[in-house]
JSON list of C-alpha atoms in Angstrom, two decimals:
[
{"chain": "A", "resi": 615, "resn": "MET", "atom": "CA", "xyz": [86.11, 161.26, 67.26]},
{"chain": "A", "resi": 616, "resn": "LEU", "atom": "CA", "xyz": [84.86, 157.91, 65.75]},
{"chain": "A", "resi": 617, "resn": "ILE", "atom": "CA", "xyz": [88.78, 155.82, 65.88]},
{"chain": "A", "resi": 618, "resn": "MET", "atom": "CA", "xyz": [88.35, 156.32, 69.92]},
{"chain": "A", "resi": 619, "resn": "ALA", "atom": "CA", "xyz": [84.73, 154.98, 69.75]},
{"chain": "A", "resi": 620, "resn": "GLY", "atom": "CA", "xyz": [86.00, 152.09, 67.81]},
{"chain": "A", "resi": 621, "resn": "ILE", "atom": "CA", "xyz": [89.63, 151.76, 70.37]},
{"chain": "A", "resi": 622, "resn": "LEU", "atom": "CA", "xyz": [86.96, 151.61, 73.94]},
{"chain": "A", "resi": 623, "resn": "PHE", "atom": "CA", "xyz": [84.32, 149.15, 71.79]},
{"chain": "A", "resi": 624, "resn": "LEU", "atom": "CA", "xyz": [87.62, 146.21, 71.50]},
{"chain": "A", "resi": 625, "resn": "LEU", "atom": "CA", "xyz": [89.47, 147.68, 74.18]},
{"chain": "A", "resi": 626, "resn": "PRO", "atom": "CA", "xyz": [88.27, 144.60, 76.89]},
{"chain": "A", "resi": 627, "resn": "ALA", "atom": "CA", "xyz": [88.63, 142.16, 74.08]},
{"chain": "A", "resi": 628, "resn": "LEU", "atom": "CA", "xyz": [91.60, 143.05, 73.30]},
{"chain": "A", "resi": 629, "resn": "LEU", "atom": "CA", "xyz": [93.06, 142.62, 77.36]},
{"chain": "A", "resi": 630, "resn": "GLN", "atom": "CA", "xyz": [90.94, 139.61, 77.87]},
{"chain": "A", "resi": 631, "resn": "ALA", "atom": "CA", "xyz": [93.14, 138.29, 74.96]},
{"chain": "A", "resi": 632, "resn": "SER", "atom": "CA", "xyz": [96.68, 139.19, 76.16]},
{"chain": "A", "resi": 633, "resn": "THR", "atom": "CA", "xyz": [95.58, 137.89, 79.50]},
{"chain": "A", "resi": 634, "resn": "PRO", "atom": "CA", "xyz": [96.79, 134.52, 80.63]},
{"chain": "A", "resi": 635, "resn": "VAL", "atom": "CA", "xyz": [94.45, 132.05, 80.91]},
{"chain": "A", "resi": 636, "resn": "GLN", "atom": "CA", "xyz": [94.59, 130.26, 84.28]},
{"chain": "A", "resi": 637, "resn": "PRO", "atom": "CA", "xyz": [93.70, 126.96, 84.33]},
{"chain": "A", "resi": 638, "resn": "ALA", "atom": "CA", "xyz": [91.42, 125.54, 87.24]},
{"chain": "A", "resi": 639, "resn": "PRO", "atom": "CA", "xyz": [93.27, 124.44, 90.11]},
{"chain": "A", "resi": 640, "resn": "ALA", "atom": "CA", "xyz": [93.31, 120.04, 90.03]},
{"chain": "A", "resi": 641, "resn": "ALA", "atom": "CA", "xyz": [90.12, 119.21, 92.34]},
{"chain": "A", "resi": 642, "resn": "VAL", "atom": "CA", "xyz": [91.88, 116.94, 95.99]},
{"chain": "A", "resi": 643, "resn": "VAL", "atom": "CA", "xyz": [90.63, 113.74, 96.23]},
{"chain": "A", "resi": 644, "resn": "ILE", "atom": "CA", "xyz": [90.61, 113.16, 100.01]},
{"chain": "A", "resi": 645, "resn": "ALA", "atom": "CA", "xyz": [90.74, 110.31, 100.81]},
{"chain": "A", "resi": 646, "resn": "ALA", "atom": "CA", "xyz": [88.06, 109.00, 104.35]},
{"chain": "A", "resi": 647, "resn": "SER", "atom": "CA", "xyz": [90.59, 107.34, 106.21]},
{"chain": "A", "resi": 648, "resn": "ASP", "atom": "CA", "xyz": [93.27, 110.94, 105.98]},
{"chain": "A", "resi": 649, "resn": "LYS", "atom": "CA", "xyz": [91.22, 113.68, 106.96]},
{"chain": "A", "resi": 650, "resn": "LEU", "atom": "CA", "xyz": [91.36, 114.80, 110.27]},
{"chain": "A", "resi": 651, "resn": "VAL", "atom": "CA", "xyz": [88.86, 114.03, 113.12]},
{"chain": "A", "resi": 652, "resn": "CYS", "atom": "CA", "xyz": [89.20, 116.07, 116.76]},
{"chain": "A", "resi": 653, "resn": "LYS", "atom": "CA", "xyz": [87.58, 114.56, 119.44]},
{"chain": "A", "resi": 654, "resn": "ARG", "atom": "CA", "xyz": [87.74, 115.46, 122.78]},
{"chain": "A", "resi": 655, "resn": "ARG", "atom": "CA", "xyz": [89.52, 114.32, 126.21]},
{"chain": "A", "resi": 656, "resn": "VAL", "atom": "CA", "xyz": [89.10, 114.16, 129.61]},
{"chain": "A", "resi": 657, "resn": "ARG", "atom": "CA", "xyz": [92.52, 114.69, 130.99]},
{"chain": "A", "resi": 658, "resn": "THR", "atom": "CA", "xyz": [94.43, 112.60, 133.06]},
{"chain": "A", "resi": 659, "resn": "GLY", "atom": "CA", "xyz": [93.42, 114.48, 137.06]},
{"chain": "A", "resi": 660, "resn": "THR", "atom": "CA", "xyz": [90.72, 116.33, 136.59]},
{"chain": "A", "resi": 661, "resn": "LEU", "atom": "CA", "xyz": [86.62, 115.59, 135.76]},
{"chain": "A", "resi": 662, "resn": "ALA", "atom": "CA", "xyz": [86.24, 119.53, 134.20]},
{"chain": "A", "resi": 663, "resn": "GLY", "atom": "CA", "xyz": [89.80, 119.87, 132.17]},
{"chain": "A", "resi": 664, "resn": "TYR", "atom": "CA", "xyz": [89.05, 118.57, 128.72]},
{"chain": "A", "resi": 665, "resn": "GLU", "atom": "CA", "xyz": [92.43, 118.09, 125.99]},
{"chain": "A", "resi": 666, "resn": "LYS", "atom": "CA", "xyz": [91.35, 117.74, 122.21]},
{"chain": "A", "resi": 667, "resn": "ALA", "atom": "CA", "xyz": [93.46, 115.81, 120.55]},
{"chain": "A", "resi": 668, "resn": "CYS", "atom": "CA", "xyz": [93.01, 115.52, 116.36]},
{"chain": "A", "resi": 669, "resn": "HIS", "atom": "CA", "xyz": [94.01, 112.87, 114.28]},
{"chain": "A", "resi": 670, "resn": "THR", "atom": "CA", "xyz": [92.95, 111.34, 111.42]},
{"chain": "A", "resi": 671, "resn": "ARG", "atom": "CA", "xyz": [90.52, 108.10, 110.72]},
{"chain": "A", "resi": 672, "resn": "ALA", "atom": "CA", "xyz": [93.68, 106.01, 110.09]},
{"chain": "A", "resi": 673, "resn": "GLN", "atom": "CA", "xyz": [95.83, 107.17, 112.81]},
{"chain": "A", "resi": 674, "resn": "TRP", "atom": "CA", "xyz": [92.11, 106.80, 115.23]},
{"chain": "A", "resi": 675, "resn": "ASP", "atom": "CA", "xyz": [92.51, 103.47, 114.78]},
{"chain": "A", "resi": 676, "resn": "GLU", "atom": "CA", "xyz": [95.82, 101.96, 115.23]},
{"chain": "A", "resi": 677, "resn": "ILE", "atom": "CA", "xyz": [95.87, 104.79, 118.72]},
{"chain": "A", "resi": 678, "resn": "ALA", "atom": "CA", "xyz": [92.84, 102.34, 119.72]},
{"chain": "A", "resi": 679, "resn": "ARG", "atom": "CA", "xyz": [94.34, 98.69, 118.25]},
{"chain": "A", "resi": 680, "resn": "THR", "atom": "CA", "xyz": [96.52, 99.25, 120.10]},
{"chain": "A", "resi": 681, "resn": "SER", "atom": "CA", "xyz": [94.62, 101.24, 123.15]},
{"chain": "A", "resi": 682, "resn": "ARG", "atom": "CA", "xyz": [92.90, 97.27, 122.62]},
{"chain": "A", "resi": 683, "resn": "GLU", "atom": "CA", "xyz": [95.26, 95.70, 122.58]},
{"chain": "A", "resi": 684, "resn": "GLN", "atom": "CA", "xyz": [97.50, 96.82, 125.62]},
{"chain": "A", "resi": 685, "resn": "TRP", "atom": "CA", "xyz": [94.03, 96.03, 127.89]},
{"chain": "A", "resi": 686, "resn": "GLN", "atom": "CA", "xyz": [94.50, 92.76, 126.54]},
{"chain": "A", "resi": 687, "resn": "ASP", "atom": "CA", "xyz": [97.93, 92.27, 127.88]},
{"chain": "A", "resi": 688, "resn": "LEU", "atom": "CA", "xyz": [96.94, 93.74, 131.79]},
{"chain": "A", "resi": 689, "resn": "GLN", "atom": "CA", "xyz": [94.30, 91.18, 132.24]},
{"chain": "A", "resi": 690, "resn": "GLY", "atom": "CA", "xyz": [95.58, 88.28, 130.53]},
{"chain": "A", "resi": 691, "resn": "THR", "atom": "CA", "xyz": [92.65, 88.11, 127.58]},
{"chain": "A", "resi": 692, "resn": "ARG", "atom": "CA", "xyz": [95.09, 88.58, 124.99]},
{"chain": "A", "resi": 693, "resn": "GLY", "atom": "CA", "xyz": [95.40, 84.81, 122.85]},
{"chain": "A", "resi": 694, "resn": "SER", "atom": "CA", "xyz": [93.82, 83.29, 125.26]},
{"chain": "A", "resi": 695, "resn": "THR", "atom": "CA", "xyz": [90.85, 80.10, 124.75]},
{"chain": "A", "resi": 696, "resn": "HIS", "atom": "CA", "xyz": [89.49, 80.76, 127.93]},
{"chain": "A", "resi": 697, "resn": "GLY", "atom": "CA", "xyz": [85.92, 82.04, 127.91]},
{"chain": "A", "resi": 698, "resn": "SER", "atom": "CA", "xyz": [83.81, 83.56, 124.67]}
]
């Protein structure tokens, strides 16, 4: 009976020792430019329909830059020294 009590007492320690220790997962660092940003935009051709677009901050910046350049080309203000 005494041997059985000793085994039951040591059993948790024996199980812990035989279980391999898993290292903690490395923290993943996400740069601010890699975070997803979702925006709702009015769908073309309707005022009631919306579409959701998700891109990273860097992608949104590129979309804005491209759009700005296209509008400047259309308006003739890109590269112009006239005005402000």
